[in-house]
Tab-separated table of C-alpha atoms and ligand atoms in Angstrom:
chain	number	residue	atom	x	y	z
A	49	UNK	CA	9.480	-4.171	18.363
A	50	UNK	CA	11.911	-3.978	15.492
A	51	UNK	CA	14.154	-1.272	16.842
A	52	UNK	CA	14.399	-2.296	20.483
A	53	UNK	CA	17.898	-3.741	20.193
A	54	UNK	CA	19.569	-0.558	19.006
A	55	UNK	CA	18.014	2.120	21.162
A	56	UNK	CA	21.070	3.672	22.712
A	57	UNK	CA	20.494	6.490	25.215
A	58	UNK	CA	23.985	7.877	24.471
A	59	UNK	CA	23.117	8.288	20.828
A	60	UNK	CA	19.965	9.947	21.943
A	61	UNK	CA	21.798	12.437	24.089
A	62	UNK	CA	24.193	13.201	21.251
A	63	UNK	CA	21.367	13.780	18.846
A	64	UNK	CA	18.853	15.790	20.883
A	65	UNK	CA	21.045	17.976	22.937
A	66	UNK	CA	18.917	19.592	25.616
A	67	UNK	CA	17.041	17.849	28.391
A	68	UNK	CA	13.749	19.337	27.244
A	69	UNK	CA	14.382	17.854	23.807
A	70	UNK	CA	15.039	14.562	25.442
A	71	UNK	CA	11.813	14.656	27.426
A	72	UNK	CA	9.774	15.480	24.350
A	73	UNK	CA	11.261	12.701	22.277
A	74	UNK	CA	12.022	9.913	24.642
A	75	UNK	CA	8.602	8.261	24.621
A	76	UNK	CA	8.304	7.658	20.852
A	77	UNK	CA	11.879	6.397	20.768
A	78	UNK	CA	11.227	3.925	23.573
A	79	UNK	CA	8.279	2.625	21.596
A	80	UNK	CA	10.728	1.837	18.806
A	81	UNK	CA	9.095	4.110	16.277
A	82	UNK	CA	11.157	6.424	14.178
A	83	UNK	CA	10.592	9.903	12.848
A	84	UNK	CA	11.492	9.689	9.190
A	85	UNK	CA	11.737	12.456	6.600
A	86	UNK	CA	10.957	11.319	3.036
A	87	UNK	CA	11.949	13.451	0.076
A	88	UNK	CA	10.722	12.534	-3.393
A	89	UNK	CA	9.218	13.843	-6.601
A	90	UNK	CA	5.521	14.227	-5.822
A	91	UNK	CA	4.459	13.473	-9.408
A	92	UNK	CA	3.157	10.385	-11.219
A	93	UNK	CA	6.632	8.855	-11.746
A	94	UNK	CA	7.511	5.509	-10.203
A	95	UNK	CA	10.038	6.945	-7.744
A	96	UNK	CA	7.397	9.242	-6.218
A	97	UNK	CA	4.873	6.414	-6.082
A	98	UNK	CA	7.313	4.081	-4.332
A	99	UNK	CA	8.391	6.775	-1.854
A	100	UNK	CA	4.794	7.692	-1.049
A	101	UNK	CA	3.633	4.094	-0.618
A	102	UNK	CA	6.687	3.401	1.540
A	103	UNK	CA	5.851	6.389	3.754
A	104	UNK	CA	2.224	5.306	4.134
A	105	UNK	CA	3.220	1.735	4.969
A	106	UNK	CA	5.834	2.885	7.507
A	107	UNK	CA	3.238	5.103	9.171
A	108	UNK	CA	0.866	2.109	9.358
A	109	UNK	CA	3.604	0.350	11.314
A	110	UNK	CA	3.764	3.227	13.791
A	111	UNK	CA	6.585	5.364	12.407
A	112	UNK	CA	6.025	9.117	12.036
A	113	UNK	CA	6.552	10.217	8.446
A	114	UNK	CA	7.331	13.721	7.203
A	115	UNK	CA	7.135	14.206	3.435
A	116	UNK	CA	9.210	17.157	2.229
A	117	UNK	CA	8.255	17.977	-1.381
A	118	UNK	CA	7.247	20.893	-3.611
A	119	UNK	CA	3.629	19.721	-3.785
A	120	UNK	CA	1.549	17.030	-2.158
A	121	UNK	CA	2.557	13.588	-3.503
A	122	UNK	CA	-0.203	12.365	-5.851
A	123	UNK	CA	-0.444	8.957	-4.227
A	124	UNK	CA	-0.737	10.402	-0.710
A	125	UNK	CA	-4.495	10.775	-1.072
A	126	UNK	CA	-6.423	11.741	2.033
A	127	UNK	CA	-4.912	12.313	5.471
A	128	UNK	CA	-3.049	9.452	7.125
A	129	UNK	CA	-2.308	8.939	10.757
A	130	UNK	CA	1.290	9.919	11.591
A	131	UNK	CA	1.923	11.402	8.122
A	132	UNK	CA	2.860	15.068	7.766
A	133	UNK	CA	3.536	17.054	4.632
A	134	UNK	CA	5.943	19.996	4.437
A	135	UNK	CA	5.795	22.047	1.263
A	136	UNK	CA	8.942	23.518	-0.256
A	137	UNK	CA	8.199	26.952	-1.687
A	138	UNK	CA	10.752	28.811	-3.781
A	139	UNK	CA	10.175	32.582	-3.813
A	140	UNK	CA	9.889	34.328	-7.104
A	141	UNK	CA	12.635	36.965	-7.179
A	142	UNK	CA	13.534	38.889	-10.355
A	143	UNK	CA	17.241	38.140	-9.937
A	144	UNK	CA	16.628	34.398	-10.185
A	145	UNK	CA	16.564	33.229	-13.777
A	146	UNK	CA	16.819	29.742	-12.294
A	147	UNK	CA	14.989	29.500	-8.942
A	148	UNK	CA	17.389	27.898	-6.409
A	149	UNK	CA	15.115	24.955	-5.533
A	150	UNK	CA	17.912	22.783	-4.179
A	151	UNK	CA	18.967	25.418	-1.633
A	152	UNK	CA	15.419	26.010	-0.458
A	153	UNK	CA	14.893	22.249	-0.207
A	154	UNK	CA	18.078	21.844	1.835
A	155	UNK	CA	17.007	24.665	4.181
A	156	UNK	CA	13.573	23.083	4.555
A	157	UNK	CA	15.213	19.761	5.396
A	158	UNK	CA	17.311	21.465	8.101
A	159	UNK	CA	14.207	23.103	9.528
A	160	UNK	CA	12.062	19.963	9.559
A	161	UNK	CA	14.846	17.753	10.944
A	162	UNK	CA	15.526	20.221	13.771
A	163	UNK	CA	12.013	21.120	14.779
A	164	UNK	CA	10.252	17.806	14.139
A	165	UNK	CA	13.302	16.021	15.584
A	166	UNK	CA	13.654	13.541	12.784
A	167	UNK	CA	15.820	10.464	13.257
A	168	UNK	CA	16.809	10.206	9.602
A	169	UNK	CA	16.140	11.396	6.078
A	170	UNK	CA	15.325	8.986	3.255
A	171	UNK	CA	15.686	10.663	-0.141
A	172	UNK	CA	14.435	9.176	-3.390
A	173	UNK	CA	16.174	10.128	-6.627
A	174	UNK	CA	19.713	11.467	-6.615
A	175	UNK	CA	19.095	14.813	-8.320
A	176	UNK	CA	18.662	17.132	-6.481
A	177	UNK	CA	17.381	15.265	-3.439
A	178	UNK	CA	20.549	13.435	-2.434
A	179	UNK	CA	22.765	16.474	-2.916
A	180	UNK	CA	20.330	18.732	-1.011
A	181	UNK	CA	20.227	16.166	1.801
A	182	UNK	CA	24.014	16.127	2.033
A	183	UNK	CA	24.006	19.933	2.258
A	184	UNK	CA	21.404	19.724	5.053
A	185	UNK	CA	23.485	17.051	6.778
A	186	UNK	CA	26.545	19.313	6.706
A	187	UNK	CA	24.594	22.335	7.988
A	188	UNK	CA	23.164	20.293	10.858
A	189	UNK	CA	26.583	18.831	11.696
A	190	UNK	CA	27.759	22.401	12.422
A	191	UNK	CA	25.079	22.502	15.127
A	192	UNK	CA	26.085	19.129	16.561
A	193	UNK	CA	23.144	17.278	15.063
A	194	UNK	CA	23.896	14.068	13.244
A	195	UNK	CA	21.524	13.396	10.368
A	196	UNK	CA	21.733	9.959	8.738
A	197	UNK	CA	20.846	10.157	5.033
A	198	UNK	CA	19.627	7.177	3.030
A	199	UNK	CA	19.591	7.644	-0.740
A	200	UNK	CA	17.497	5.410	-2.965
A	201	UNK	CA	18.451	5.415	-6.645
A	202	UNK	CA	15.554	4.880	-9.017
A	203	UNK	CA	16.911	4.831	-12.535
A	204	UNK	CA	16.701	7.872	-14.701
A	205	UNK	CA	18.752	9.773	-12.098
A	206	UNK	CA	21.572	7.362	-12.965
A	207	UNK	CA	20.954	5.928	-16.426
A	208	UNK	CA	19.883	9.132	-18.224
A	209	UNK	CA	20.971	12.166	-16.209
A	210	UNK	CA	23.978	10.398	-14.730
A	211	UNK	CA	25.561	10.137	-18.141
A	212	UNK	CA	25.551	13.921	-18.352
A	213	UNK	CA	28.956	15.243	-17.261
A	214	UNK	CA	27.301	18.366	-15.856
A	215	UNK	CA	25.738	16.282	-13.059
A	216	UNK	CA	28.279	13.510	-12.510
A	217	UNK	CA	30.636	15.028	-9.883
A	218	UNK	CA	27.792	16.127	-7.624
A	219	UNK	CA	25.876	12.839	-7.953
A	220	UNK	CA	29.021	10.845	-7.142
A	221	UNK	CA	29.701	13.084	-4.134
A	222	UNK	CA	26.132	12.832	-2.811
A	223	UNK	CA	26.060	9.048	-3.199
A	224	UNK	CA	29.432	8.623	-1.507
A	225	UNK	CA	28.452	10.910	1.378
A	226	UNK	CA	25.105	9.197	2.020
A	227	UNK	CA	25.054	6.959	5.086
A	228	UNK	CA	23.387	4.195	3.082
A	229	UNK	CA	22.524	3.811	-0.589
A	230	UNK	CA	19.942	1.502	-2.097
A	231	UNK	CA	19.053	0.770	-5.722
A	232	UNK	CA	15.804	-0.710	-6.999
A	233	UNK	CA	17.478	-3.458	-9.076
A	234	UNK	CA	20.794	-5.228	-9.609
A	235	UNK	CA	20.895	-3.749	-13.073
A	236	UNK	CA	20.708	-0.221	-11.640
A	237	UNK	CA	23.334	-1.039	-9.022
A	238	UNK	CA	25.714	-2.237	-11.771
A	239	UNK	CA	24.987	0.833	-13.918
A	240	UNK	CA	25.732	3.099	-10.957
A	241	UNK	CA	29.131	1.504	-10.408
A	242	UNK	CA	29.840	1.716	-14.143
A	243	UNK	CA	28.848	5.370	-14.555
A	244	UNK	CA	30.071	6.942	-11.314
A	245	UNK	CA	33.106	6.944	-9.093
A	246	UNK	CA	31.300	5.218	-6.245
A	247	UNK	CA	33.127	3.836	-3.220
A	248	UNK	CA	29.976	3.017	-1.286
A	249	UNK	CA	28.153	-0.301	-0.895
A	250	UNK	CA	24.840	-0.225	-2.704
A	251	UNK	CA	22.120	-2.489	-1.386
A	252	UNK	CA	19.463	-3.721	-3.801
A	253	UNK	CA	15.955	-3.288	-2.425
A	254	UNK	CA	13.399	-3.944	-5.151
A	255	UNK	CA	10.290	-1.850	-5.538
A	256	UNK	CA	7.128	-3.228	-4.012
A	257	UNK	CA	3.344	-3.174	-4.087
A	258	UNK	CA	0.817	-2.713	-1.370
A	259	UNK	CA	-1.552	-5.350	-2.720
A	260	UNK	CA	-4.098	-5.155	0.076
A	261	UNK	CA	-4.765	-1.459	-0.373
A	262	UNK	CA	-5.904	-1.624	-3.988
A	263	UNK	CA	-9.555	-0.667	-4.323
A	264	UNK	CA	-11.636	-1.113	-7.451
A	265	UNK	CA	-15.132	-0.136	-8.505
A	266	UNK	CA	-17.304	-2.288	-10.782
A	267	UNK	CA	-14.796	-3.907	-13.154
A	268	UNK	CA	-17.334	-5.090	-15.754
A	269	UNK	CA	-18.989	-1.689	-16.052
A	270	UNK	CA	-15.638	0.022	-16.472
A	271	UNK	CA	-14.434	-2.498	-19.035
A	272	UNK	CA	-17.615	-2.076	-21.062
A	273	UNK	CA	-16.749	1.616	-21.466
A	274	UNK	CA	-13.618	0.695	-23.421
A	275	UNK	CA	-14.199	-2.620	-25.181
A	276	UNK	CA	-16.969	-4.968	-26.250
A	277	UNK	CA	-17.044	-8.456	-24.653
A	278	UNK	CA	-15.344	-10.092	-27.659
A	279	UNK	CA	-12.439	-7.607	-27.682
A	280	UNK	CA	-9.168	-7.954	-25.792
A	281	UNK	CA	-7.618	-4.955	-24.023
A	282	UNK	CA	-3.959	-4.008	-24.258
A	283	UNK	CA	-2.731	-1.425	-21.742
A	284	UNK	CA	0.332	0.753	-21.241
A	285	UNK	CA	1.155	3.334	-18.563
A	286	UNK	CA	4.046	5.756	-18.545
A	287	UNK	CA	5.201	9.355	-18.635
A	288	UNK	CA	5.489	9.131	-22.456
A	289	UNK	CA	9.165	10.039	-22.465
A	290	UNK	CA	11.210	8.881	-25.486
A	291	UNK	CA	12.762	6.118	-23.321
A	292	UNK	CA	9.320	4.419	-23.189
A	293	UNK	CA	9.168	3.930	-27.005
A	294	UNK	CA	5.432	4.642	-27.237
A	295	UNK	CA	5.542	4.490	-31.035
A	296	UNK	CA	6.615	0.835	-30.784
A	297	UNK	CA	3.436	0.135	-28.835
A	298	UNK	CA	1.267	1.678	-31.539
A	299	UNK	CA	3.080	-0.268	-34.253
A	300	UNK	CA	2.854	-3.539	-32.340
A	301	UNK	CA	-0.833	-2.921	-31.766
A	302	UNK	CA	-1.400	-2.275	-35.484
A	303	UNK	CA	-0.015	-5.792	-36.188
A	304	UNK	CA	-1.985	-7.396	-33.343
A	305	UNK	CA	-5.243	-5.816	-34.465
A	306	UNK	CA	-4.924	-7.537	-37.844
A	307	UNK	CA	-5.365	-10.859	-36.053
A	308	UNK	CA	-7.065	-10.229	-32.692
A	309	UNK	CA	-10.153	-8.086	-32.036
A	310	UNK	CA	-8.838	-5.626	-29.496
A	311	UNK	CA	-8.423	-2.101	-28.150
A	312	UNK	CA	-5.358	-0.302	-26.785
A	313	UNK	CA	-5.539	1.998	-23.741
A	314	UNK	CA	-2.620	4.383	-23.234
A	315	UNK	CA	-2.498	5.879	-19.726
A	316	UNK	CA	-0.307	8.876	-18.908
A	317	UNK	CA	1.005	11.907	-20.695
A	318	UNK	CA	4.293	13.401	-21.764
A	319	UNK	CA	6.522	14.570	-24.596
A	320	UNK	CA	5.835	11.685	-27.030
A	321	UNK	CA	2.056	11.805	-26.789
A	322	UNK	CA	1.454	13.950	-29.861
A	323	UNK	CA	3.797	11.822	-31.995
A	324	UNK	CA	1.884	8.737	-30.846
A	325	UNK	CA	-1.454	10.392	-31.672
A	326	UNK	CA	-0.090	11.329	-35.091
A	327	UNK	CA	1.041	7.711	-35.641
A	328	UNK	CA	-2.459	6.456	-34.780
A	329	UNK	CA	-3.943	8.859	-37.352
A	330	UNK	CA	-1.498	7.646	-40.024
A	331	UNK	CA	-2.303	4.000	-39.282
A	332	UNK	CA	-6.076	4.595	-39.091
A	333	UNK	CA	-6.234	3.514	-35.438
A	334	UNK	CA	-7.988	6.549	-33.939
A	335	UNK	CA	-11.098	4.571	-32.943
A	336	UNK	CA	-9.110	1.753	-31.372
A	337	UNK	CA	-6.401	3.519	-29.403
A	338	UNK	CA	-7.659	5.413	-26.370
A	339	UNK	CA	-5.420	8.065	-24.814
A	340	UNK	CA	-6.837	8.573	-21.329
A	341	UNK	CA	-4.116	10.933	-20.009
A	342	UNK	CA	-2.955	10.903	-16.387
A	343	UNK	CA	-5.311	9.201	-13.959
A	344	UNK	CA	-5.257	9.157	-10.147
A	345	UNK	CA	-5.968	5.446	-9.750
A	346	UNK	CA	-4.283	3.640	-12.663
A	347	UNK	CA	-4.741	0.267	-10.914
A	348	UNK	CA	-8.447	0.477	-11.601
A	349	UNK	CA	-7.862	0.711	-15.351
A	350	UNK	CA	-5.141	-1.928	-15.238
A	351	UNK	CA	-7.569	-4.325	-13.613
A	352	UNK	CA	-9.771	-4.365	-16.730
A	353	UNK	CA	-6.930	-5.180	-19.137
A	354	UNK	CA	-5.702	-8.445	-20.682
A	355	UNK	CA	-2.091	-7.601	-21.449
A	356	UNK	CA	0.411	-4.922	-20.402
A	357	UNK	CA	3.037	-3.519	-22.756
A	358	UNK	CA	6.369	-1.982	-21.752
A	359	UNK	CA	8.765	-1.824	-24.727
A	360	UNK	CA	11.194	0.603	-23.002
A	361	UNK	CA	14.651	1.417	-24.255
A	362	UNK	CA	15.866	1.237	-20.659
A	363	UNK	CA	14.056	0.574	-17.403
A	364	UNK	CA	15.780	0.270	-14.038
A	365	UNK	CA	12.837	-1.616	-12.567
A	366	UNK	CA	9.487	-1.126	-14.314
A	367	UNK	CA	7.058	-0.469	-11.474
A	368	UNK	CA	4.134	-0.151	-13.891
A	369	UNK	CA	4.797	-3.698	-15.124
A	370	UNK	CA	4.740	-4.965	-11.550
A	371	UNK	CA	1.469	-3.145	-10.869
A	372	UNK	CA	-0.013	-4.720	-13.999
A	373	UNK	CA	1.176	-8.203	-13.002
A	374	UNK	CA	-0.400	-7.808	-9.574
A	375	UNK	CA	-3.849	-7.538	-11.181
A	376	UNK	CA	-3.170	-10.484	-13.477
A	377	UNK	CA	-1.863	-8.866	-16.648
A	378	UNK	CA	0.954	-10.756	-18.382
A	379	UNK	CA	3.685	-8.326	-19.412
A	380	UNK	CA	5.064	-7.950	-22.926
A	381	UNK	CA	8.304	-6.081	-22.339
A	382	UNK	CA	11.818	-5.590	-23.564
A	383	UNK	CA	14.614	-7.496	-21.842
A	384	UNK	CA	16.516	-4.370	-20.845
A	385	UNK	CA	17.758	-3.065	-17.451
A	386	UNK	CA	15.891	-4.420	-14.452
A	387	UNK	CA	12.946	-5.827	-16.412
A	388	UNK	CA	14.289	-9.421	-16.446
A	389	UNK	CA	14.505	-9.195	-12.651
A	390	UNK	CA	10.706	-8.842	-12.543
A	391	UNK	CA	9.222	-10.310	-15.700
A	392	UNK	CA	9.869	-14.037	-16.210
A	393	UNK	CA	9.917	-14.915	-19.906
A	394	UNK	CA	7.333	-17.608	-20.639
A	395	UNK	CA	5.907	-17.351	-17.126
A	396	UNK	CA	4.657	-13.877	-16.137
A	397	UNK	CA	4.919	-12.547	-19.697
A	398	UNK	CA	7.330	-12.454	-22.587
A	399	UNK	CA	10.389	-10.364	-23.426
A	400	UNK	CA	11.981	-9.173	-26.678
A	401	UNK	CA	14.992	-7.130	-27.679
A	402	UNK	CA	14.533	-3.347	-27.694
A	403	UNK	CA	12.839	-2.281	-30.944
A	404	UNK	CA	11.919	-5.811	-32.099
A	405	UNK	CA	8.279	-4.945	-32.715
A	406	UNK	CA	7.626	-8.055	-34.864
A	407	UNK	CA	8.658	-10.312	-31.983
A	408	UNK	CA	6.542	-8.324	-29.524
A	409	UNK	CA	3.508	-8.530	-31.823
A	410	UNK	CA	4.061	-12.285	-32.215
A	411	UNK	CA	4.162	-12.647	-28.411
A	412	UNK	CA	1.004	-10.608	-27.872
A	413	UNK	CA	-0.855	-12.671	-30.487
A	414	UNK	CA	0.482	-15.914	-28.927
A	415	UNK	CA	-1.054	-14.922	-25.583
A	416	UNK	CA	-4.264	-13.298	-26.754
A	417	UNK	CA	-5.240	-16.005	-29.229
A	418	UNK	CA	-5.656	-18.738	-26.621
A	419	UNK	CA	-7.819	-17.943	-23.571
A	420	UNK	CA	-6.516	-20.878	-21.532
A	421	UNK	CA	-2.925	-19.815	-22.153
A	422	UNK	CA	-3.790	-16.210	-21.306
A	423	UNK	CA	-5.440	-17.342	-18.068
A	424	UNK	CA	-2.362	-19.393	-17.132
A	425	UNK	CA	0.010	-16.478	-17.753
A	426	UNK	CA	-2.374	-14.205	-15.863
A	427	UNK	CA	-2.258	-16.286	-12.692
A	428	UNK	CA	1.505	-16.748	-13.015
A	429	UNK	CA	1.877	-12.960	-13.308
A	430	UNK	CA	-0.113	-12.484	-10.088
A	431	UNK	CA	2.045	-15.048	-8.321
A	432	UNK	CA	5.247	-13.398	-9.495
A	433	UNK	CA	4.008	-9.977	-8.334
A	434	UNK	CA	3.436	-11.396	-4.859
A	435	UNK	CA	7.236	-11.791	-4.552
A	436	UNK	CA	7.329	-7.987	-4.380
A	437	UNK	CA	4.668	-7.468	-1.717
A	438	UNK	CA	5.236	-4.673	0.738
A	439	UNK	CA	5.355	-7.182	3.594
A	440	UNK	CA	8.503	-8.654	2.060
A	441	UNK	CA	10.212	-5.395	1.108
A	442	UNK	CA	9.402	-2.989	3.977
A	443	UNK	CA	11.560	-4.851	6.544
A	444	UNK	CA	14.536	-4.442	4.194
A	445	UNK	CA	14.234	-0.652	4.465
A	446	UNK	CA	13.716	-0.870	8.225
A	447	UNK	CA	16.920	-2.894	8.427
A	448	UNK	CA	18.793	-0.148	6.563
A	449	UNK	CA	17.372	2.498	8.939
A	450	UNK	CA	18.447	0.363	11.861
A	451	UNK	CA	21.961	-0.033	10.498
A	452	UNK	CA	22.532	3.705	9.907
A	453	UNK	CA	21.227	4.550	13.381
A	454	UNK	CA	23.392	1.881	14.961
A	455	UNK	CA	26.536	3.568	13.647
A	456	UNK	CA	25.717	6.951	15.198
B	726	GMT	O1	10.075	5.817	-15.715
B	726	GMT	C1	10.338	6.985	-15.573
B	726	GMT	O2	10.804	7.690	-16.446
B	726	GMT	C2	10.101	7.628	-14.229
B	726	GMT	C3	11.179	7.221	-13.274
B	726	GMT	C4	10.969	7.890	-11.942
B	726	GMT	O3	11.843	8.615	-11.564
B	726	GMT	O4	9.978	7.674	-11.272
B	726	GMT	O5	11.133	5.812	-13.140
B	726	GMT	C5	12.286	5.175	-12.668
B	726	GMT	O6	12.044	4.766	-11.320
B	726	GMT	C6	10.978	3.822	-11.160
B	726	GMT	C7	10.765	3.547	-9.694
B	726	GMT	O7	11.885	2.976	-9.103
B	726	GMT	C8	11.320	2.544	-11.939
B	726	GMT	O8	10.269	1.615	-11.815
B	726	GMT	C9	11.511	2.901	-13.433
B	726	GMT	O9	11.942	1.728	-14.100
B	726	GMT	C10	12.571	3.978	-13.577
B	726	GMT	N1	12.572	4.436	-14.976
B	726	GMT	C11	13.585	4.182	-15.807
B	726	GMT	O10	14.594	3.566	-15.486
B	726	GMT	C12	13.411	4.668	-17.206
């Protein structure tokens, strides 16, 4: 019954103009459920994962969710009640050296909003989703349809691409024109104000986990495939971009292995993978470092680990660290960006300065060399992760939806 207090028939008449529209849409509205369009990158990145899990959780609460993406989001899995997927297809035309994805996306948004009668659009990642949404909003306004747009900033859209002058004016415009803007950490919010000419309030809504929905097979059997019982398991997950400093992980592991019997599992793929493989060859670690590539259910592999490593150069939030903590892995991370907002030094893990591989190795050895200590950090990591459960975070998004609809 969350939305009962702001259902305003006048807004409804303004939004869905004909009486037949009204008849078709009045019942779901009276039941306080919204029709929400979600636009995100459908890939393995954290922003896509968060957007997909948010959509699934909102649909579980009765909202109707329409994903608008260029391929099916990887975390969407099998069919869900009240979840629809609209694919954005850019035609191949010889004139286009650069296919105009943003225009096609904006047109698709217009189409889905009009014909599925969406109440609002929630876009994840500023480029090009926020700017395409603002274009769609302007097109729809010409037809008398008001489309509230909520933009969620995830990190690299601001901290890496945002620094690039070729994007800045459009990102600033799209953020300022959004009806509401959220950022996944205070650090990202501050960076956004620093890097852009923003005159909009940014609300911090941290990323979250759907702890209940995690399913695992036989943990012992899986673990035995990677390590013997007397070995510890270090794990890392990322897209292997330079910002993740994968080589630091390999170097830290080389120091750890001198003192603790262990294996390192690297999950994911990306531009730095071959340099990391080369580093393992140089250091004679080929039998101990396992590159598994991208996997559909990384939680399963995380659940067999002992420690998670995230030595990133910058990290607006660090969703992978939160996922690891939720299955009891203490996190060895840098103290950059939003990481200190999740990882508690000396409680859920330990933090070091960017590039301080000696300190990171010392911290890993400190935790792995004492089982009681490791166990204590493990349960503290689980507890800390529970602060970011979907039950706590989802209502924050619903409140934002409610506020943008109330101003219509
Ligand atoms: O980490 C990446 O490079 C992927 C990127 C993305 O767009 O998914 O991750 C960003 O958003 C995640 C979800 O909000 C955050 O957990 C990551 O910290 C953030 N990455 C960076 O800031 C480098």
